[in-house]
């Protein structure tokens, strides 16, 4: 929708382009929302007026520490005294104003002084009773308010002021906006925009499962008692063991979407534009409308409003009809001439306003759905107009025509960032421009490939063409002019844009003032890769040779450098670990660089220093770069590296570099510490031993380049005292996992800020390992402290002996400095064509060694640690995307997927990694298929696209052996072939080669692709063999390939296994979408608040944690608007905290938002969404909404079956949840099916002796007890008891509980037997003792639910609540006294979504 905000170029710093085209006031509409002091979800500044940001009392205690965190970030200049005022700035309390609109009662509106007048406009355009007005001004005492003024700057505006809504005369632009807005209101419940992937709409289905009964705060209209009306039987395909995976339930039908028709047609009339003399009467444009009653009318939009004229389809008569019904708004006019419109429009608006705001707010980046129903194609004037006018060529409704993207992207970077409000404003502007730019670039890239954009070099062949559209430069991912010939030709040209994007991301994150990168978006569409970049001012007028003043345009033959660039890049060298180095140019002169040679520096006409071509920001990956005469380290060689790769641009990921440096740092600290201890021990003995250490430690590092073996180098040295060796065995893990202390030290001395992502994602193991290590070595702690001080100083005021220690440690770990730890990489090593001067030979040698070590570290440390994390379930990938993410977090590139799978295959506990292996295989196969599909599509012309895609899918997935392609019908193929058509879409040969593909050929290609790209052997020649051999699901393969290639298919049941007809026809292919990669700007301050909140919670300070996370939520909203992945994580954690602190309704409300947001931002069946559904079900159950809880769990189970199948450890948790809820509603048989399935899966993935399995046995036993089948109950409980006894010992309370329960079961069984005997003996007149059959109490079910979901303690009674409050207060007092003790009792409050039971 084009809102009025589009005309604010984001570079105007004073205005915050409300990220709220139409959501600004969703919260404000029903006053219920705002009166609660809850975050007003949608208000622009992210906080409702009456919620002070931080609850007053605790403000200053934690602002200090958060501020310190911000300054520690390395990019903020620290002026400490600003912190008090910083938080207060955001805390301006809101006030209420009265608003009087024509024809409605005055109403109150809550506003905050930060808001702009513009945001009140947005609220009014969204409110049910004023939504049809767009062209009005707000007046205070007769003065018109400026749209872009902040409310606090308006004189006389205060609590209770009356603002009048005054209708303004229309202009052509305003009339267009009005028609657009009305059309948006008419379409507001229609999901077709979400299916078509336009205007940042996306799907959400939560409301169908909750039936709206989550209500405002989860208070429910209780209809009689709950239990009677629950129908608990799930559909057949959701039950354990079901083999069918239907697609249709993925998108359940929403009854609201059968739209009430208000109009048949609303379109621009053919009489536009008005002729001159009518213009002078005030005619702006003409509309043609057909009402539901079949009345055809022609409407004039004039400066005064809308009226009926006398034109018909074929005669033009602009005179007003009689009556003309002149109205200021189109809605008022239509309501007068069509009763059906009036009735349906009112009903539609009621429904629209009832929907949760999160169902309708636009997402920051477009999400595409891979399935869609058949949607009727209705007439839509605005859509048609957008397609033909504004979207190609010029965007007419934006002043200044096209946006100058480069200027906007760079100006937002230049905004001030000295204090929190400034940083928020800056980050919000950066984020907004980035999301707008990504959308524009995507549209442009599609236009380019679809052939709607004229090339700037039309004379050249199609693959060499370049395009400019909407101030964005587009190039295709082919190797033009043999630029990449030595690096791998087209394969390199295809890889370069993503590498470049990673470079842009990295430099953008370091955010050095004065250094600029280009806006970059990489779009894969219809088999082509398009790079979209913003344009450096003046670059198009100059030749590249003249403009490059730093770097090289020919891969290092000619190289230049520039002082200013060196100074700017020097600032990035530390955080990005790039080493300054010298290279030789063509004249054999030495040139100093601080980046790779390809990185070019260009000063634009705007005087800014730009860097581009950042494809070699990170060092090369030697495992995939065979170099003659270079030996890799033994670890790499053992795994069969180096391997040949498609191109020579394979780089290490930034995450790997961070992890490697972190790992080396630990090693460095350990060596320094051990040597210092040695000095202590050797003080009395002869001093001559110290040189011995240095020599040996050096030789050992040289000889086994890999320092990641269990013994550290120091302990290999002969003179190390005996205590260390034992210590070192205990730290074999600690060399991989950082301990607490070391993590803190590393913040002092590692180069640049630690990547928070690395620490967050469970990279570091428990602090215990570090503790054990210290207890086992006397004096190591002091030595560590010493080492710390050494590292912290610059090495000047330290005695020579200690300096020597640091020097040795530095040499051993490959630091570039001799006095402190500092590892950096030279990105030009092994670049073809780059030559180094003689005097840096040593340095180059060191760098080569470092690169070999890093490559070995990936293979010998990171891949095993990934597999270990999968084994202990701290990493739980469910589908291709989450697996990829898990690899990337550990710095493992996808090209290692084959090696990861081989490693999993060789692991002794292979059976416990079956799910990982299966996901990995399907990821590998679909990626190979994607590679083939890419080249396959390039040879298809547009008219045959759907036929070609369906044919490919048939060959890939259908069991039908001879899939035949449908060629487009002959009547359309022209007889005369056009000989000379220059301007064809790239690659549009008239070729039908695609039609000859057969299933067996495709699978042969997939196998050879797997071999050549991933070095992995898939021995299969048809889809059915693969499914059989690896236990895959065709539905999973279909989902993965569709998401990866952007295919959208019709949602229906496909019969993949039919041997008589192919599964897909061309009618089943609905669309093909782009797959977009772009930079995600971050909200840094919000992220720090979030992290410190998490830390507080981990320490057991729930209330403080809660406040910090609420604060983070506010800041996130401030930067990202209302919808974002990180806000989703924030809401999930808040909900969990609310739940633990006993506030179930609030937990429900926050979790509902998290689910909606996850559906909208990540996708309706993304693994995260599935998890959010599970959490929501738990909170629903706790709130007494059992039927809703079951519906949500069934939905989660269906999605999980579709995404990864039944055999997955997470399924055990889900089934335990379902089984428990069913047990609670006394559906015992059903409950058993789910619990027994959970038991099977837990046994398989956690091993038969795990505590999870014991718990599963117990849950099954309880259901058998409820069914009075005591023998089975005893059997299961005995199993559980045995596990507890062996794992925990006799004395443990779990073991005791279990044995108590066993006694109780035995008594019950005996009693039952007695009764039965009595019946047998005395027949019908037996005196039967009444047996106690207990329906389980909700509290006990809830308790079990909490346990399996990893929520360890939960206040169930008022007493517990009071204890908790007392405990929290005691903690606070202790904290104020400054002696916070180790919180022991609540320590298991793990708030990650892990289950910390065993």
Coordinates of N, CA and C in Angstrom, one line a residue, residues 888-1041:
X888 N 26.5 -23.0 9.9 CA 27.1 -21.6 9.8 C 27.5 -21.0 11.1
X889 N 26.7 -21.3 12.2 CA 27.0 -20.7 13.5 C 28.4 -21.2 14.0
X890 N 28.7 -22.4 13.5 CA 30.0 -22.9 13.9 C 31.1 -22.7 12.9
X891 N 30.8 -21.9 11.9 CA 31.7 -21.5 10.9 C 32.0 -22.6 9.8
X892 N 31.1 -23.5 9.7 CA 31.3 -24.6 8.7 C 30.5 -24.2 7.4
X893 N 31.2 -24.2 6.3 CA 30.5 -23.9 5.1 C 29.7 -25.1 4.6
X894 N 28.7 -24.8 3.8 CA 27.8 -25.9 3.3 C 28.6 -26.8 2.4
X895 N 29.7 -26.4 1.8 CA 30.5 -27.3 1.0 C 31.1 -28.4 1.8
X896 N 31.1 -28.3 3.1 CA 31.5 -29.4 4.0 C 30.4 -30.4 4.3
X897 N 29.2 -30.2 3.8 CA 28.1 -31.0 4.1 C 28.4 -32.5 4.0
X898 N 29.1 -32.9 2.9 CA 29.5 -34.2 2.7 C 30.4 -34.7 3.8
X899 N 31.4 -33.9 4.2 CA 32.3 -34.3 5.3 C 31.5 -34.5 6.6
X900 N 30.6 -33.6 6.8 CA 29.8 -33.7 8.1 C 29.1 -35.0 8.1
X901 N 28.4 -35.3 6.9 CA 27.7 -36.6 6.9 C 28.6 -37.8 7.0
X902 N 29.8 -37.7 6.5 CA 30.7 -38.9 6.6 C 31.1 -39.0 8.1
X903 N 31.3 -37.9 8.7 CA 31.7 -37.9 10.1 C 30.6 -38.5 11.0
X904 N 29.3 -38.1 10.7 CA 28.2 -38.6 11.4 C 28.1 -40.2 11.2
X905 N 28.4 -40.6 10.0 CA 28.3 -42.0 9.6 C 29.3 -42.8 10.4
X906 N 30.5 -42.2 10.7 CA 31.6 -42.9 11.4 C 31.4 -42.8 12.9
X907 N 30.5 -42.0 13.4 CA 30.4 -41.8 14.8 C 29.8 -43.1 15.4
X908 N 30.4 -43.6 16.6 CA 29.9 -44.8 17.2 C 28.4 -44.7 17.5
X909 N 28.0 -43.5 17.9 CA 26.6 -43.4 18.3 C 25.7 -43.0 17.1
X910 N 26.0 -43.6 16.0 CA 25.4 -43.2 14.8 C 23.8 -43.2 14.9
X911 N 23.3 -44.3 15.6 CA 21.9 -44.4 15.6 C 21.2 -43.2 16.3
X912 N 22.0 -42.6 17.2 CA 21.4 -41.4 17.9 C 21.5 -40.2 17.0
X913 N 22.1 -40.3 15.8 CA 22.2 -39.1 15.0 C 21.4 -39.4 13.7
X914 N 20.5 -40.3 13.7 CA 19.8 -40.7 12.4 C 19.1 -39.5 11.9
X915 N 18.5 -38.7 12.8 CA 17.7 -37.5 12.3 C 18.6 -36.5 11.6
X916 N 19.8 -36.3 12.1 CA 20.8 -35.4 11.5 C 21.2 -35.9 10.1
X917 N 21.5 -37.2 10.1 CA 21.9 -37.8 8.8 C 20.8 -37.7 7.8
X918 N 19.6 -37.9 8.2 CA 18.5 -37.9 7.2 C 18.3 -36.4 6.7
X919 N 18.3 -35.5 7.6 CA 18.2 -34.1 7.2 C 19.3 -33.7 6.3
X920 N 20.5 -34.1 6.7 CA 21.7 -33.8 5.9 C 21.6 -34.4 4.5
X921 N 21.2 -35.6 4.4 CA 21.1 -36.2 3.0 C 20.0 -35.5 2.2
X922 N 18.9 -35.2 2.8 CA 17.9 -34.5 2.0 C 18.3 -33.1 1.6
X923 N 19.1 -32.5 2.5 CA 19.6 -31.2 2.1 C 20.6 -31.3 1.0
X924 N 21.5 -32.3 1.1 CA 22.5 -32.5 0.0 C 21.8 -32.8 -1.3
X925 N 20.8 -33.6 -1.3 CA 20.2 -34.0 -2.6 C 19.4 -32.8 -3.1
X926 N 18.7 -32.1 -2.3 CA 17.9 -31.0 -2.9 C 18.9 -29.9 -3.3
X927 N 20.0 -29.7 -2.7 CA 21.0 -28.7 -3.1 C 21.6 -29.1 -4.5
X928 N 21.9 -30.4 -4.6 CA 22.4 -30.8 -6.0 C 21.3 -30.6 -7.0
X929 N 20.0 -30.9 -6.7 CA 18.9 -30.7 -7.6 C 18.8 -29.3 -8.0
X930 N 19.0 -28.4 -7.0 CA 18.9 -27.0 -7.2 C 20.0 -26.5 -8.2
X931 N 21.2 -27.0 -8.1 CA 22.3 -26.6 -9.0 C 21.9 -27.0 -10.4
X932 N 21.3 -28.2 -10.6 CA 20.9 -28.7 -11.9 C 19.8 -27.9 -12.4
X933 N 18.8 -27.6 -11.5 CA 17.6 -26.9 -11.9 C 18.0 -25.5 -12.4
X934 N 19.0 -24.9 -11.8 CA 19.4 -23.5 -12.2 C 19.8 -23.5 -13.7
X935 N 20.7 -24.4 -14.1 CA 21.1 -24.4 -15.5 C 19.9 -24.9 -16.4
X936 N 19.1 -25.8 -15.9 CA 17.9 -26.3 -16.6 C 17.0 -25.1 -17.0
X937 N 16.7 -24.3 -16.0 CA 15.8 -23.2 -16.2 C 16.3 -22.1 -17.2
X938 N 17.6 -22.0 -17.2 CA 18.2 -20.9 -18.1 C 17.8 -21.2 -19.5
X939 N 17.6 -22.5 -19.9 CA 17.3 -22.8 -21.3 C 15.8 -22.8 -21.6
X940 N 15.0 -22.3 -20.7 CA 13.5 -22.4 -20.9 C 13.0 -21.0 -21.3
X941 N 12.2 -20.9 -22.3 CA 11.6 -19.6 -22.6 C 10.3 -19.4 -21.7
X942 N 9.9 -18.2 -21.6 CA 8.9 -17.8 -20.6 C 7.6 -18.6 -20.8
X943 N 7.2 -18.8 -22.1 CA 5.9 -19.4 -22.4 C 5.9 -20.9 -21.9
X944 N 7.1 -21.5 -21.7 CA 7.1 -22.9 -21.4 C 7.5 -23.1 -19.9
X945 N 7.5 -22.0 -19.1 CA 8.1 -22.1 -17.8 C 7.3 -23.1 -16.9
X946 N 6.0 -23.0 -16.9 CA 5.3 -23.9 -15.9 C 5.4 -25.3 -16.4
X947 N 5.4 -25.6 -17.7 CA 5.6 -26.9 -18.2 C 6.9 -27.5 -17.8
X948 N 8.0 -26.6 -17.9 CA 9.3 -27.1 -17.6 C 9.5 -27.4 -16.1
X949 N 8.9 -26.5 -15.3 CA 9.1 -26.7 -13.8 C 8.4 -28.0 -13.4
X950 N 7.1 -28.2 -13.9 CA 6.4 -29.4 -13.5 C 7.1 -30.6 -14.0
X951 N 7.7 -30.6 -15.2 CA 8.5 -31.7 -15.8 C 9.7 -32.0 -14.9
X952 N 10.4 -31.0 -14.4 CA 11.5 -31.2 -13.6 C 11.1 -31.9 -12.3
X953 N 10.0 -31.4 -11.7 CA 9.5 -31.9 -10.4 C 9.1 -33.4 -10.6
X954 N 8.5 -33.7 -11.7 CA 8.1 -35.1 -12.0 C 9.4 -36.0 -12.1
X955 N 10.4 -35.5 -12.8 CA 11.6 -36.3 -12.9 C 12.3 -36.5 -11.5
X956 N 12.1 -35.4 -10.7 CA 12.8 -35.5 -9.4 C 12.0 -36.3 -8.4
X957 N 10.7 -36.2 -8.3 CA 9.9 -36.8 -7.2 C 8.9 -37.9 -7.6
X958 N 8.5 -37.9 -8.9 CA 7.4 -38.8 -9.2 C 8.0 -40.2 -9.5
X959 N 7.2 -41.3 -9.1 CA 7.7 -42.6 -9.3 C 7.4 -43.0 -10.8
X960 N 6.6 -42.2 -11.5 CA 6.2 -42.5 -12.9 C 7.5 -42.5 -13.7
X961 N 7.8 -43.7 -14.3 CA 9.2 -43.9 -14.9 C 9.4 -43.0 -16.1
X962 N 8.4 -42.9 -17.0 CA 8.7 -42.1 -18.2 C 8.0 -40.8 -18.3
X963 N 8.4 -39.9 -17.4 CA 7.8 -38.6 -17.4 C 8.0 -37.9 -18.7
X964 N 6.9 -37.5 -19.4 CA 7.0 -36.8 -20.7 C 6.6 -35.4 -20.5
X965 N 7.4 -34.5 -21.1 CA 7.1 -33.1 -20.9 C 6.0 -32.7 -21.8
X966 N 5.1 -31.8 -21.3 CA 4.1 -31.2 -22.2 C 4.7 -30.0 -22.9
X967 N 4.9 -30.0 -24.2 CA 5.4 -28.8 -24.9 C 4.2 -27.9 -25.0
X968 N 4.5 -26.6 -25.1 CA 3.4 -25.7 -25.2 C 2.6 -26.0 -26.5
X969 N 1.3 -25.9 -26.5 CA 0.5 -26.3 -27.6 C 0.9 -25.5 -28.9
X970 N 0.7 -26.2 -30.0 CA 1.3 -25.7 -31.3 C 0.7 -24.4 -31.8
X971 N -0.6 -24.2 -31.5 CA -1.2 -23.1 -32.1 C -0.6 -21.8 -31.7
X972 N 0.2 -21.8 -30.7 CA 0.8 -20.6 -30.2 C 2.2 -20.4 -30.8
X973 N 2.8 -21.5 -31.3 CA 4.2 -21.4 -31.7 C 4.2 -20.8 -33.1
X974 N 4.9 -19.7 -33.3 CA 4.7 -19.0 -34.6 C 5.5 -19.8 -35.7
X975 N 4.9 -19.8 -36.9 CA 5.6 -20.6 -38.0 C 6.9 -19.9 -38.4
X976 N 6.8 -18.6 -38.6 CA 8.0 -17.9 -39.1 C 8.9 -17.6 -37.9
X977 N 10.0 -18.2 -37.9 CA 10.9 -17.9 -36.7 C 11.6 -16.6 -37.0
X978 N 11.6 -15.7 -36.0 CA 12.2 -14.4 -36.2 C 13.7 -14.6 -36.2
X979 N 14.4 -14.2 -37.3 CA 15.8 -14.4 -37.4 C 16.5 -13.4 -36.4
X980 N 16.2 -12.1 -36.6 CA 17.0 -11.1 -35.9 C 16.2 -10.4 -34.8
X981 N 16.2 -11.0 -33.6 CA 15.7 -10.2 -32.4 C 16.8 -10.0 -31.5
X982 N 17.3 -8.8 -31.3 CA 18.4 -8.6 -30.5 C 18.0 -8.7 -29.0
X983 N 17.0 -7.9 -28.7 CA 16.8 -7.7 -27.3 C 15.9 -8.8 -26.6
X984 N 16.5 -9.9 -26.5 CA 15.8 -11.0 -25.9 C 16.1 -11.1 -24.4
X985 N 15.2 -11.7 -23.7 CA 15.5 -12.0 -22.3 C 16.8 -12.8 -22.2
X986 N 17.6 -12.6 -21.2 CA 18.9 -13.4 -21.1 C 18.6 -14.9 -21.4
X987 N 19.3 -15.5 -22.3 CA 19.2 -16.9 -22.5 C 18.0 -17.4 -23.0
X988 N 17.1 -16.6 -23.7 CA 15.8 -17.1 -24.1 C 16.0 -17.7 -25.5
X989 N 16.7 -18.8 -25.6 CA 16.8 -19.4 -26.9 C 15.5 -20.1 -27.1
X990 N 15.1 -20.4 -28.4 CA 13.9 -21.2 -28.6 C 14.3 -22.6 -28.4
X991 N 14.5 -23.0 -27.2 CA 15.0 -24.4 -27.1 C 14.1 -25.2 -26.3
X992 N 13.9 -26.4 -26.7 CA 13.1 -27.3 -25.9 C 13.9 -28.5 -25.4
X993 N 15.2 -28.2 -25.2 CA 16.1 -29.2 -24.7 C 15.6 -29.7 -23.4
X994 N 15.0 -28.8 -22.6 CA 14.6 -29.2 -21.2 C 13.6 -30.4 -21.3
X995 N 12.9 -30.5 -22.4 CA 11.8 -31.5 -22.5 C 12.4 -32.9 -22.5
X996 N 13.7 -33.0 -22.9 CA 14.2 -34.4 -23.0 C 14.7 -35.0 -21.7
X997 N 14.7 -34.2 -20.6 CA 15.2 -34.8 -19.4 C 14.4 -36.0 -18.9
X998 N 15.0 -37.0 -18.5 CA 14.3 -38.2 -17.9 C 14.7 -38.4 -16.5
X999 N 13.8 -39.0 -15.7 CA 14.1 -39.2 -14.3 C 15.4 -39.9 -14.1
X1000 N 15.7 -40.9 -14.8 CA 17.0 -41.6 -14.5 C 18.2 -40.7 -14.8
X1001 N 18.1 -39.9 -15.9 CA 19.2 -39.0 -16.2 C 19.3 -38.0 -15.1
X1002 N 18.2 -37.4 -14.6 CA 18.3 -36.4 -13.6 C 19.0 -37.0 -12.3
X1003 N 18.6 -38.2 -11.9 CA 19.1 -38.8 -10.7 C 20.6 -39.1 -10.9
X1004 N 21.0 -39.5 -12.1 CA 22.4 -39.7 -12.4 C 23.2 -38.4 -12.2
X1005 N 22.6 -37.3 -12.7 CA 23.2 -36.0 -12.6 C 23.3 -35.6 -11.1
X1006 N 22.3 -35.9 -10.4 CA 22.3 -35.6 -8.9 C 23.4 -36.3 -8.2
X1007 N 23.6 -37.6 -8.6 CA 24.6 -38.4 -7.9 C 26.0 -37.8 -8.3
X1008 N 26.2 -37.5 -9.6 CA 27.5 -37.0 -10.0 C 27.8 -35.6 -9.4
X1009 N 26.7 -34.8 -9.2 CA 26.8 -33.5 -8.6 C 27.3 -33.7 -7.1
X1010 N 26.6 -34.6 -6.5 CA 26.9 -34.9 -5.1 C 28.4 -35.3 -4.9
X1011 N 28.9 -36.1 -5.9 CA 30.2 -36.5 -5.9 C 31.2 -35.4 -6.1
X1012 N 30.9 -34.6 -7.2 CA 31.9 -33.6 -7.5 C 31.8 -32.3 -6.6
X1013 N 30.7 -32.0 -6.1 CA 30.6 -30.8 -5.3 C 30.8 -31.1 -3.8
X1014 N 30.1 -32.1 -3.3 CA 30.2 -32.4 -1.9 C 31.1 -33.6 -1.6
X1015 N 31.7 -34.2 -2.6 CA 32.6 -35.4 -2.5 C 31.9 -36.4 -1.6
X1016 N 30.6 -36.6 -1.9 CA 29.8 -37.6 -1.2 C 29.1 -38.5 -2.2
X1017 N 29.0 -39.8 -1.8 CA 28.5 -40.8 -2.8 C 27.1 -41.1 -2.4
X1018 N 26.2 -40.8 -3.4 CA 24.8 -41.2 -3.2 C 24.5 -42.3 -4.2
X1019 N 24.4 -43.5 -3.7 CA 24.3 -44.6 -4.8 C 22.8 -44.9 -5.0
X1020 N 22.2 -44.1 -5.9 CA 20.7 -44.3 -6.1 C 20.5 -43.8 -7.5
X1021 N 19.6 -44.5 -8.2 CA 19.3 -44.0 -9.6 C 17.8 -43.7 -9.7
X1022 N 17.1 -43.6 -8.6 CA 15.7 -43.1 -8.7 C 15.3 -42.6 -7.4
X1023 N 14.2 -41.8 -7.4 CA 13.8 -41.2 -6.1 C 13.3 -42.3 -5.2
X1024 N 12.7 -43.3 -5.7 CA 12.2 -44.3 -4.8 C 13.3 -45.1 -4.0
X1025 N 14.4 -45.3 -4.7 CA 15.5 -45.9 -4.1 C 16.1 -45.0 -2.9
X1026 N 16.2 -43.7 -3.2 CA 16.7 -42.8 -2.2 C 15.8 -42.8 -1.0
X1027 N 14.5 -42.7 -1.3 CA 13.5 -42.6 -0.2 C 13.6 -43.9 0.7
X1028 N 13.8 -45.0 0.0 CA 13.9 -46.3 0.6 C 15.2 -46.4 1.5
X1029 N 16.3 -46.0 0.8 CA 17.6 -46.2 1.4 C 17.8 -45.3 2.6
X1030 N 17.4 -44.0 2.5 CA 17.8 -43.1 3.6 C 16.5 -42.7 4.4
X1031 N 15.4 -43.4 4.1 CA 14.2 -43.1 5.0 C 13.7 -41.7 4.8
X1032 N 13.8 -41.1 3.6 CA 13.3 -39.7 3.4 C 11.8 -39.7 3.1
X1033 N 11.2 -38.5 3.1 CA 9.8 -38.3 2.7 C 9.8 -37.5 1.5
X1034 N 9.0 -37.9 0.5 CA 8.9 -37.1 -0.7 C 8.3 -35.7 -0.4
X1035 N 7.4 -35.6 0.6 CA 6.9 -34.2 0.9 C 8.0 -33.3 1.4
X1036 N 8.9 -33.9 2.2 CA 10.1 -33.1 2.7 C 10.9 -32.6 1.5
X1037 N 11.2 -33.5 0.6 CA 12.0 -33.1 -0.6 C 11.3 -32.1 -1.4
X1038 N 10.0 -32.2 -1.5 CA 9.3 -31.2 -2.3 C 9.3 -29.8 -1.6
X1039 N 9.2 -29.8 -0.3 CA 9.2 -28.6 0.4 C 10.6 -27.9 0.3
X1040 N 11.6 -28.7 0.5 CA 13.0 -28.2 0.4 C 13.3 -27.6 -1.0
X1041 N 13.0 -28.4 -2.0 CA 13.4 -27.9 -3.3 C 12.6 -26.7 -3.7

